[in-house]
Amino acid sequence: MRAVDIIIKKRDRHELSHDEIEFFVRGFTNGDIPDYQASAFAMAVLLNGMTARETTDLTLAMAHSGSMLDLSDVVDLAVDKHSSGGVGDKTSLSVLPIVAACGLPVGKMSGRGLGFSGGTLDKLESIPGYRVNLSTEEFKQQLKEKGIVLTGQSLDLAPADGKMYALRDVTGTVQSIPLIASSIMCKKLAAGAQAILLDVKTGLGAFMETLEEARKLATLMTDIGKLAGREVVALLSDMNQPLGCAVGNSLEVIEAIDLLKGNAPEDFTEHCLHVSAHMLVLGKRAANLDEGRAMAEKSIEDGSALEKLRVLVRAQGGDVSYIDDTSKFEKAKLIEVVKSPRSGYLSEVQARSVGEAAVTLGAGRAKKSDPVDHAVGFIIHHKVGDTLEAGEPLFTIHANDQAKLDDVREIVLAAHTFSDAPTGKLPLFYS
Ligand code: URA
């Protein structure tokens, strides 16, 4: 077999066999197939799609490209979550401490930013000292001892996805249902999850813009999970406007910490409570969603979720004083409040434009090797449905470069659309 023939076959819209997919994934993982061929392959898949069978084969080949973690000696039931990616989505940073405080041990391996969508690892690295490169042994040990882990994908788990993910970020090949489904599910399978909560985002700031596409992705991922013997629940959640107010690495960490202090935007809080409730049910700590939600609320009220975050940060070498005093996070040099140009009702905050503008400021990468600026981003002060007066703060830009700040001001202003008639709030979940 030759990689080029497999690329040509997909380019010409033919279905790849199980063996061809395995050959390609194995070759890419061990370095026989170079990045440029893997990029061409990803583009051919993006353009021509894959059948459910091909996607399942791709998922399993990527899951088996490294070790398969077995957590049965560490936890009674390994529950994991994954978001399909969005703008301002810092859910894991709050939900993991919440569910861990409710007695459900959780170990999660997260990713970096992808295109306009932020990544949990980039966010976590804004806490000085925080290690995101735990070995598998360290992962298991910490999960057993502390009941909470939030780290990067260890290199021996699904290495094919690790390599492919970095390539897709910079080759315009993120937005493909089979590539997203296989990327997410291979990591969950390799990381030993027995039950998985999928937070599938839909809207202008999601990889799946329409509800129909999001449903397709959710169905494909739940089918793959079931086929692999896992219990999977998928939520379809809104990503037309940024989640919460903060967009950008340290700004989002601060908002996630604020949630655990009972002081976060309502939409983000509601989102996290709902996701936590589902995880507690999946993990058999709550009998139903109402009970799960009440447990999650209590963990915020009594401070146990915040304490779990401290435990997590300390265990991974981070400076815990940043959790207690978020004013310690490094600030951008330039902070500008942009005022509302008019009165009216807010009818749209175009999440993708905000995410792309954050990347322009340096919060994400344009090339694989680009460093990330943790301090830059936005605070979006209003939600769709809000009433605004001309001149009140609309959003705040945190930048480290005047030219970039000037670039994004108009873009984010244009991302806000006003209406003279009242507009309803956006739903948080569709299904
Ligand atoms: N999250 C992932 O892990 N992979 C994708 O392809 C998209 C979102």
Coordinates of C-alpha atoms and ligand atoms in Angstrom, one line a residue:
M1 CA 0.0 0.0 0.0
R2 CA 1.1 3.6 -0.6
A3 CA -0.2 6.6 1.3
V4 CA -0.6 8.6 -2.0
D5 CA -3.0 6.0 -3.4
I6 CA -5.1 6.2 -0.3
I7 CA -5.2 10.0 -0.6
I8 CA -6.2 9.7 -4.2
K9 CA -8.9 7.2 -3.4
K10 CA -10.4 9.6 -0.9
R11 CA -9.9 12.5 -3.2
D12 CA -11.9 10.6 -5.8
R13 CA -14.7 10.0 -3.4
H14 CA -14.2 6.3 -2.9
E15 CA -14.8 4.4 0.4
L16 CA -11.6 3.4 2.1
S17 CA -11.2 -0.1 3.5
H18 CA -10.5 -1.0 7.1
D19 CA -6.9 -2.0 6.1
E20 CA -6.2 1.2 4.2
I21 CA -7.3 3.3 7.2
E22 CA -5.2 1.3 9.6
F23 CA -2.2 1.5 7.3
F24 CA -2.5 5.3 7.0
V25 CA -2.9 5.8 10.7
R26 CA -0.1 3.5 11.6
G27 CA 2.2 5.1 9.0
F28 CA 1.4 8.6 10.2
T29 CA 1.9 7.7 13.8
N30 CA 5.3 6.1 13.3
G31 CA 6.6 8.8 11.0
D32 CA 6.6 6.8 7.7
I33 CA 3.8 9.1 6.4
P34 CA 4.9 12.7 6.6
D35 CA 2.8 15.7 7.7
Y36 CA 2.2 16.9 4.1
Q37 CA 0.5 13.6 3.2
A38 CA -1.5 13.6 6.4
S39 CA -2.7 17.1 5.7
A40 CA -3.7 16.1 2.1
F41 CA -5.6 13.2 3.6
A42 CA -7.4 15.4 6.1
M43 CA -8.4 17.8 3.4
A44 CA -9.7 14.9 1.2
V45 CA -11.8 13.7 4.1
L46 CA -13.0 17.2 4.9
L47 CA -14.1 17.7 1.3
N48 CA -15.5 14.2 0.6
G49 CA -16.6 12.9 3.9
M50 CA -16.5 9.4 5.3
T51 CA -19.1 6.7 5.9
A52 CA -20.1 5.8 9.5
R53 CA -18.0 2.6 9.0
E54 CA -14.9 4.5 7.8
T55 CA -15.3 6.9 10.7
T56 CA -15.5 4.1 13.2
D57 CA -12.5 2.4 11.7
L58 CA -10.6 5.7 11.8
T59 CA -11.6 6.2 15.4
L60 CA -10.5 2.7 16.5
A61 CA -7.2 2.9 14.5
M62 CA -6.4 6.3 16.2
A63 CA -7.4 5.0 19.7
H64 CA -5.1 2.0 19.2
S65 CA -2.3 4.1 17.8
G66 CA -0.9 4.1 21.4
S67 CA -1.7 2.5 24.7
M68 CA -5.2 2.0 25.9
L69 CA -5.6 3.2 29.5
D70 CA -7.4 0.9 31.9
L71 CA -8.7 2.8 35.0
S72 CA -10.5 -0.1 36.6
D73 CA -7.9 -0.4 39.3
V74 CA -8.3 3.3 40.1
V75 CA -12.0 4.3 40.0
D76 CA -15.2 2.3 40.2
L77 CA -16.6 4.0 37.0
A78 CA -14.5 6.2 34.8
V79 CA -16.6 9.1 33.6
D80 CA -15.3 11.7 31.1
K81 CA -16.6 14.7 29.3
H82 CA -15.7 16.4 26.1
S83 CA -16.8 19.6 24.3
S84 CA -16.7 19.8 20.6
G85 CA -15.2 23.2 20.9
G86 CA -16.5 26.8 21.1
V87 CA -15.8 30.4 22.1
G88 CA -15.5 31.2 25.8
D89 CA -16.0 27.5 26.6
K90 CA -14.2 27.1 29.9
T91 CA -16.7 24.5 31.2
S92 CA -14.2 21.8 32.1
L93 CA -12.3 24.1 34.5
S94 CA -15.5 24.5 36.6
V95 CA -17.3 21.2 36.1
L96 CA -14.4 18.9 37.0
P97 CA -13.9 20.4 40.5
I98 CA -17.7 20.4 41.0
V99 CA -18.3 16.8 40.2
A100 CA -15.1 15.7 42.0
A101 CA -16.3 17.6 45.1
C102 CA -19.6 15.6 44.8
G103 CA -17.6 12.4 45.1
L104 CA -17.1 11.5 41.4
P105 CA -13.4 11.1 40.7
V106 CA -12.6 12.6 37.3
G107 CA -9.5 12.5 35.2
K108 CA -9.6 14.4 32.0
M109 CA -7.1 14.8 29.2
S110 CA -7.7 18.0 27.3
G111 CA -6.5 19.6 24.2
R112 CA -5.1 22.9 23.0
G113 CA -6.9 25.6 21.0
L114 CA -8.2 24.6 17.6
G115 CA -8.9 27.3 15.0
F116 CA -11.1 30.0 16.6
S117 CA -12.0 27.7 19.5
G118 CA -9.9 27.9 22.7
G119 CA -8.3 24.9 24.4
T120 CA -8.3 23.9 28.0
L121 CA -4.6 23.3 28.1
D122 CA -3.7 26.8 26.9
K123 CA -6.1 28.2 29.5
L124 CA -4.6 26.1 32.3
E125 CA -1.1 27.2 31.4
S126 CA -1.9 30.7 32.5
I127 CA -1.6 29.4 36.1
P128 CA 2.1 29.7 36.8
G129 CA 3.7 26.3 37.3
Y130 CA 0.7 24.2 36.3
R131 CA 1.9 21.1 34.6
V132 CA -0.2 19.7 31.7
N133 CA 2.2 16.9 30.7
L134 CA 1.6 14.3 33.3
S135 CA 2.7 10.8 32.5
T136 CA 0.1 8.0 32.5
E137 CA 1.4 6.8 35.8
E138 CA 1.2 10.3 37.3
F139 CA -2.3 10.6 35.9
K140 CA -3.5 7.3 37.5
Q141 CA -1.7 8.1 40.8
Q142 CA -3.3 11.6 41.1
L143 CA -6.7 10.3 40.1
K144 CA -6.5 7.7 42.9
E145 CA -5.1 10.0 45.5
K146 CA -6.8 13.3 44.8
G147 CA -9.9 12.3 42.7
I148 CA -9.2 15.0 40.1
V149 CA -6.8 15.4 37.2
L150 CA -6.8 17.8 34.3
T151 CA -3.9 17.4 32.0
G152 CA -2.8 17.1 28.4
Q153 CA -3.1 14.0 26.4
S154 CA -0.2 11.8 27.5
L155 CA 2.0 11.1 24.5
D156 CA 1.4 7.4 24.6
L157 CA -2.4 7.8 24.3
A158 CA -3.9 8.2 20.8
P159 CA -0.7 9.7 19.4
A160 CA -2.2 9.7 15.9
D161 CA -4.8 12.3 17.1
G162 CA -2.2 14.4 18.8
K163 CA -0.3 14.8 15.6
M164 CA -3.3 15.1 13.4
Y165 CA -5.0 17.7 15.7
A166 CA -2.0 20.0 15.5
L167 CA -2.0 19.7 11.7
R168 CA -5.7 20.3 11.3
D169 CA -5.5 23.5 13.4
V170 CA -3.3 25.1 10.7
T171 CA -4.5 23.5 7.5
G172 CA -8.1 24.5 7.5
T173 CA -9.2 20.9 8.1
V174 CA -11.0 21.2 11.5
Q175 CA -14.6 21.5 10.3
S176 CA -15.3 17.9 9.3
I177 CA -17.8 15.7 11.0
P178 CA -15.8 12.4 10.6
L179 CA -12.5 14.1 11.7
I180 CA -14.1 15.7 14.7
A181 CA -16.0 12.6 15.7
S182 CA -12.9 10.3 15.4
S183 CA -10.6 12.9 17.1
I184 CA -12.9 13.2 20.1
M185 CA -13.9 9.6 20.5
C186 CA -10.5 8.1 20.0
K187 CA -9.2 10.1 22.9
K188 CA -12.1 9.1 25.1
L189 CA -11.7 5.4 24.3
A190 CA -7.9 5.5 24.7
A191 CA -8.2 7.3 28.0
G192 CA -10.3 4.5 29.6
A193 CA -13.7 6.3 29.9
Q194 CA -16.6 3.9 30.5
A195 CA -19.2 6.7 30.4
I196 CA -18.8 9.8 28.4
L197 CA -20.7 13.1 28.4
L198 CA -20.4 14.9 25.0
D199 CA -21.1 18.6 24.9
V200 CA -21.8 19.2 21.2
K201 CA -21.9 22.9 20.4
T202 CA -23.9 24.3 17.6
G203 CA -24.1 27.8 16.2
L204 CA -22.0 30.5 14.7
G205 CA -19.1 29.9 17.1
A206 CA -19.1 26.1 16.8
F207 CA -17.6 23.8 14.3
M208 CA -21.1 22.6 13.6
E209 CA -23.0 25.7 12.6
T210 CA -26.5 24.1 12.2
L211 CA -28.5 22.1 14.6
E212 CA -28.8 19.4 12.0
E213 CA -25.0 19.1 11.6
A214 CA -24.5 19.1 15.3
R215 CA -27.1 16.3 15.7
K216 CA -25.3 14.3 13.0
L217 CA -22.0 14.7 14.9
A218 CA -23.6 13.8 18.2
T219 CA -25.3 10.7 16.8
L220 CA -22.2 9.5 15.1
M221 CA -20.2 9.9 18.3
T222 CA -22.7 8.2 20.5
D223 CA -22.9 5.3 17.9
I224 CA -19.2 4.9 17.9
G225 CA -19.1 5.0 21.7
K226 CA -21.9 2.4 22.0
L227 CA -20.1 0.2 19.4
A228 CA -17.1 0.3 21.6
G229 CA -19.2 -0.7 24.7
R230 CA -19.3 2.7 26.3
E231 CA -22.3 4.6 27.7
V232 CA -22.6 8.0 26.0
V233 CA -24.9 11.0 26.5
A234 CA -24.7 13.9 24.1
L235 CA -26.0 17.4 24.8
L236 CA -26.6 19.9 22.0
S237 CA -25.7 23.3 23.4
D238 CA -25.8 26.8 22.0
M239 CA -22.7 28.5 20.7
N240 CA -24.1 31.4 18.7
Q241 CA -22.8 33.8 21.3
P242 CA -19.7 33.2 23.5
L243 CA -20.4 31.2 26.6
G244 CA -20.1 33.4 29.7
C245 CA -18.4 36.8 29.2
A246 CA -14.7 36.0 29.1
V247 CA -12.9 34.9 25.9
G248 CA -9.1 34.4 26.2
N249 CA -7.0 32.1 28.3
S250 CA -6.4 33.7 31.7
L251 CA -9.6 35.7 31.5
E252 CA -11.5 32.5 31.1
V253 CA -9.7 30.8 34.0
I254 CA -10.7 33.7 36.2
E255 CA -14.3 33.4 35.1
A256 CA -14.2 29.6 35.8
I257 CA -12.7 30.3 39.3
D258 CA -15.4 33.0 39.9
L259 CA -18.1 30.4 39.1
L260 CA -16.8 28.2 41.9
K261 CA -17.0 31.3 44.1
G262 CA -20.6 31.7 43.2
N263 CA -20.0 34.7 41.1
A264 CA -20.1 33.9 37.4
P265 CA -22.4 35.0 34.5
E266 CA -25.8 33.3 34.6
D267 CA -25.5 31.4 31.3
F268 CA -22.1 29.9 32.1
T269 CA -23.3 28.9 35.6
E270 CA -26.5 27.3 34.3
H271 CA -24.5 25.5 31.6
C272 CA -22.0 24.1 34.1
L273 CA -24.7 23.0 36.6
H274 CA -26.5 21.1 33.8
V275 CA -23.3 19.4 32.5
S276 CA -22.3 18.5 36.1
A277 CA -25.8 17.0 36.8
H278 CA -25.5 14.8 33.7
M279 CA -22.0 13.7 34.8
L280 CA -23.2 12.8 38.3
V281 CA -26.0 10.7 36.9
L282 CA -23.7 9.0 34.4
G283 CA -21.3 8.3 37.3
K284 CA -24.1 6.9 39.4
R285 CA -23.6 9.5 42.2
A286 CA -27.0 11.1 41.6
A287 CA -30.3 9.2 40.9
N288 CA -31.6 11.9 38.5
L289 CA -30.7 15.3 37.0
D290 CA -32.5 17.2 39.8
E291 CA -30.5 15.5 42.4
G292 CA -27.3 16.0 40.4
R293 CA -28.0 19.7 40.0
A294 CA -28.7 20.1 43.7
M295 CA -25.4 18.4 44.6
A296 CA -23.6 20.6 42.1
E297 CA -25.2 23.8 43.6
K298 CA -24.3 22.7 47.1
S299 CA -20.6 22.1 46.2
I300 CA -20.4 25.7 45.1
E301 CA -22.3 27.1 48.1
D302 CA -20.2 25.2 50.7
G303 CA -16.9 25.9 49.0
S304 CA -16.0 22.2 48.4
A305 CA -15.8 22.7 44.6
L306 CA -13.4 25.6 45.0
E307 CA -11.3 23.5 47.4
K308 CA -11.2 20.7 44.8
L309 CA -9.8 23.2 42.3
R310 CA -7.1 24.2 44.8
V311 CA -6.3 20.5 45.3
L312 CA -6.0 20.1 41.5
V313 CA -3.8 23.1 41.0
R314 CA -1.5 22.2 43.9
A315 CA -1.2 18.6 42.7
Q316 CA -0.1 19.7 39.3
G317 CA 2.5 22.2 40.5
G318 CA 0.4 25.3 40.0
D319 CA 0.5 28.4 42.2
V320 CA -2.7 28.1 44.3
S321 CA -2.5 31.7 45.4
Y322 CA -3.8 32.6 41.9
I323 CA -7.0 30.8 42.7
D324 CA -7.6 32.7 45.9
D325 CA -6.5 36.1 44.4
T326 CA -7.2 36.2 40.7
S327 CA -5.8 39.7 40.5
K328 CA -2.4 38.0 40.4
F329 CA -3.0 36.7 36.8
E330 CA -0.7 38.6 34.4
K331 CA -2.6 41.5 32.8
A332 CA -2.4 42.7 29.2
K333 CA -0.7 46.0 28.8
L334 CA -3.6 47.6 26.9
I335 CA -7.1 47.4 28.3
E336 CA -9.8 49.3 26.4
V337 CA -13.5 49.5 27.1
V338 CA -15.6 49.8 24.0
K339 CA -18.9 51.5 24.5
S340 CA -22.2 50.7 22.9
P341 CA -22.7 52.9 19.8
R342 CA -26.5 52.9 20.2
S343 CA -29.4 52.0 22.5
G344 CA -31.5 49.0 21.7
Y345 CA -31.8 45.3 22.2
L346 CA -28.9 43.0 21.5
S347 CA -29.9 40.5 18.9
E348 CA -26.6 38.8 18.1
V349 CA -23.0 38.5 19.4
Q350 CA -21.3 36.6 16.6
A351 CA -19.2 34.1 18.5
R352 CA -16.9 33.1 15.7
S353 CA -15.8 36.7 15.0
V354 CA -15.1 37.1 18.7
G355 CA -13.1 33.8 18.7
E356 CA -11.2 34.8 15.6
A357 CA -10.5 38.2 17.0
A358 CA -9.1 36.6 20.1
V359 CA -6.7 34.5 17.9
T360 CA -5.7 37.8 16.2
L361 CA -4.8 39.2 19.6
G362 CA -2.6 36.1 20.2
A363 CA -4.9 34.0 22.4
G364 CA -4.7 31.2 19.7
R365 CA -2.3 30.0 17.0
A366 CA -2.0 30.8 13.3
K367 CA 0.9 28.3 12.9
K368 CA 1.6 25.1 14.9
S369 CA 4.7 26.6 16.5
D370 CA 3.1 29.9 17.5
P371 CA 3.2 30.7 21.2
V372 CA 0.0 31.7 23.0
D373 CA -0.5 35.0 24.8
H374 CA -2.3 34.1 28.0
A375 CA -3.3 37.6 29.0
V376 CA -5.2 38.8 25.9
G377 CA -8.8 38.4 24.9
F378 CA -12.2 40.0 25.6
I379 CA -14.8 40.5 28.2
I380 CA -18.1 40.6 26.4
H381 CA -20.4 42.5 28.7
H382 CA -23.8 41.6 27.3
K383 CA -25.9 38.6 26.2
V384 CA -28.4 38.4 23.3
G385 CA -31.7 39.7 24.6
D386 CA -30.1 42.4 26.8
T387 CA -31.3 46.0 26.7
L388 CA -28.6 48.5 26.2
E389 CA -28.2 52.3 26.4
A390 CA -25.9 54.1 24.1
G391 CA -22.5 54.7 25.7
E392 CA -22.6 51.8 28.2
P393 CA -19.7 49.3 28.2
L394 CA -20.2 46.8 25.4
F395 CA -17.0 44.9 25.6
T396 CA -13.4 45.2 27.0
I397 CA -10.3 44.4 24.9
H398 CA -7.2 43.1 26.6
A399 CA -4.3 43.4 24.2
N400 CA -0.5 43.5 24.2
D401 CA -0.2 45.2 20.8
Q402 CA -1.8 48.5 19.8
A403 CA -2.0 47.5 16.1
K404 CA -3.8 44.3 16.9
L405 CA -6.1 46.1 19.3
D406 CA -7.0 48.5 16.5
D407 CA -7.6 45.5 14.2
V408 CA -10.1 43.8 16.5
R409 CA -12.0 46.8 17.8
E410 CA -14.2 47.2 14.7
I411 CA -14.5 43.4 14.2
V412 CA -15.9 42.8 17.6
L413 CA -18.1 45.9 17.4
A414 CA -19.5 44.5 14.1
A415 CA -20.0 41.1 15.8
H416 CA -22.7 42.9 18.0
T417 CA -26.0 43.4 16.2
F418 CA -28.8 45.5 17.7
S419 CA -32.5 45.6 17.2
D420 CA -35.2 48.1 18.0
A421 CA -37.6 45.4 19.0
P422 CA -37.1 43.2 22.0
T423 CA -35.2 40.0 21.3
G424 CA -35.5 36.8 23.3
K425 CA -32.6 35.2 25.1
L426 CA -30.9 32.3 23.3
P427 CA -31.5 28.8 24.7
L428 CA -28.6 27.2 26.5
F429 CA -29.4 23.7 25.2
Y430 CA -31.4 22.4 22.3
S431 CA -31.6 18.8 23.2
Ligands
URA1 N1 -12.2 18.6 19.8 C1 -11.4 17.6 19.5 O1 -10.8 16.9 20.4 N2 -11.1 17.3 18.2 C2 -11.7 18.0 17.3 O2 -11.5 17.7 16.1 C3 -12.6 19.0 17.6 C4 -12.8 19.3 18.9

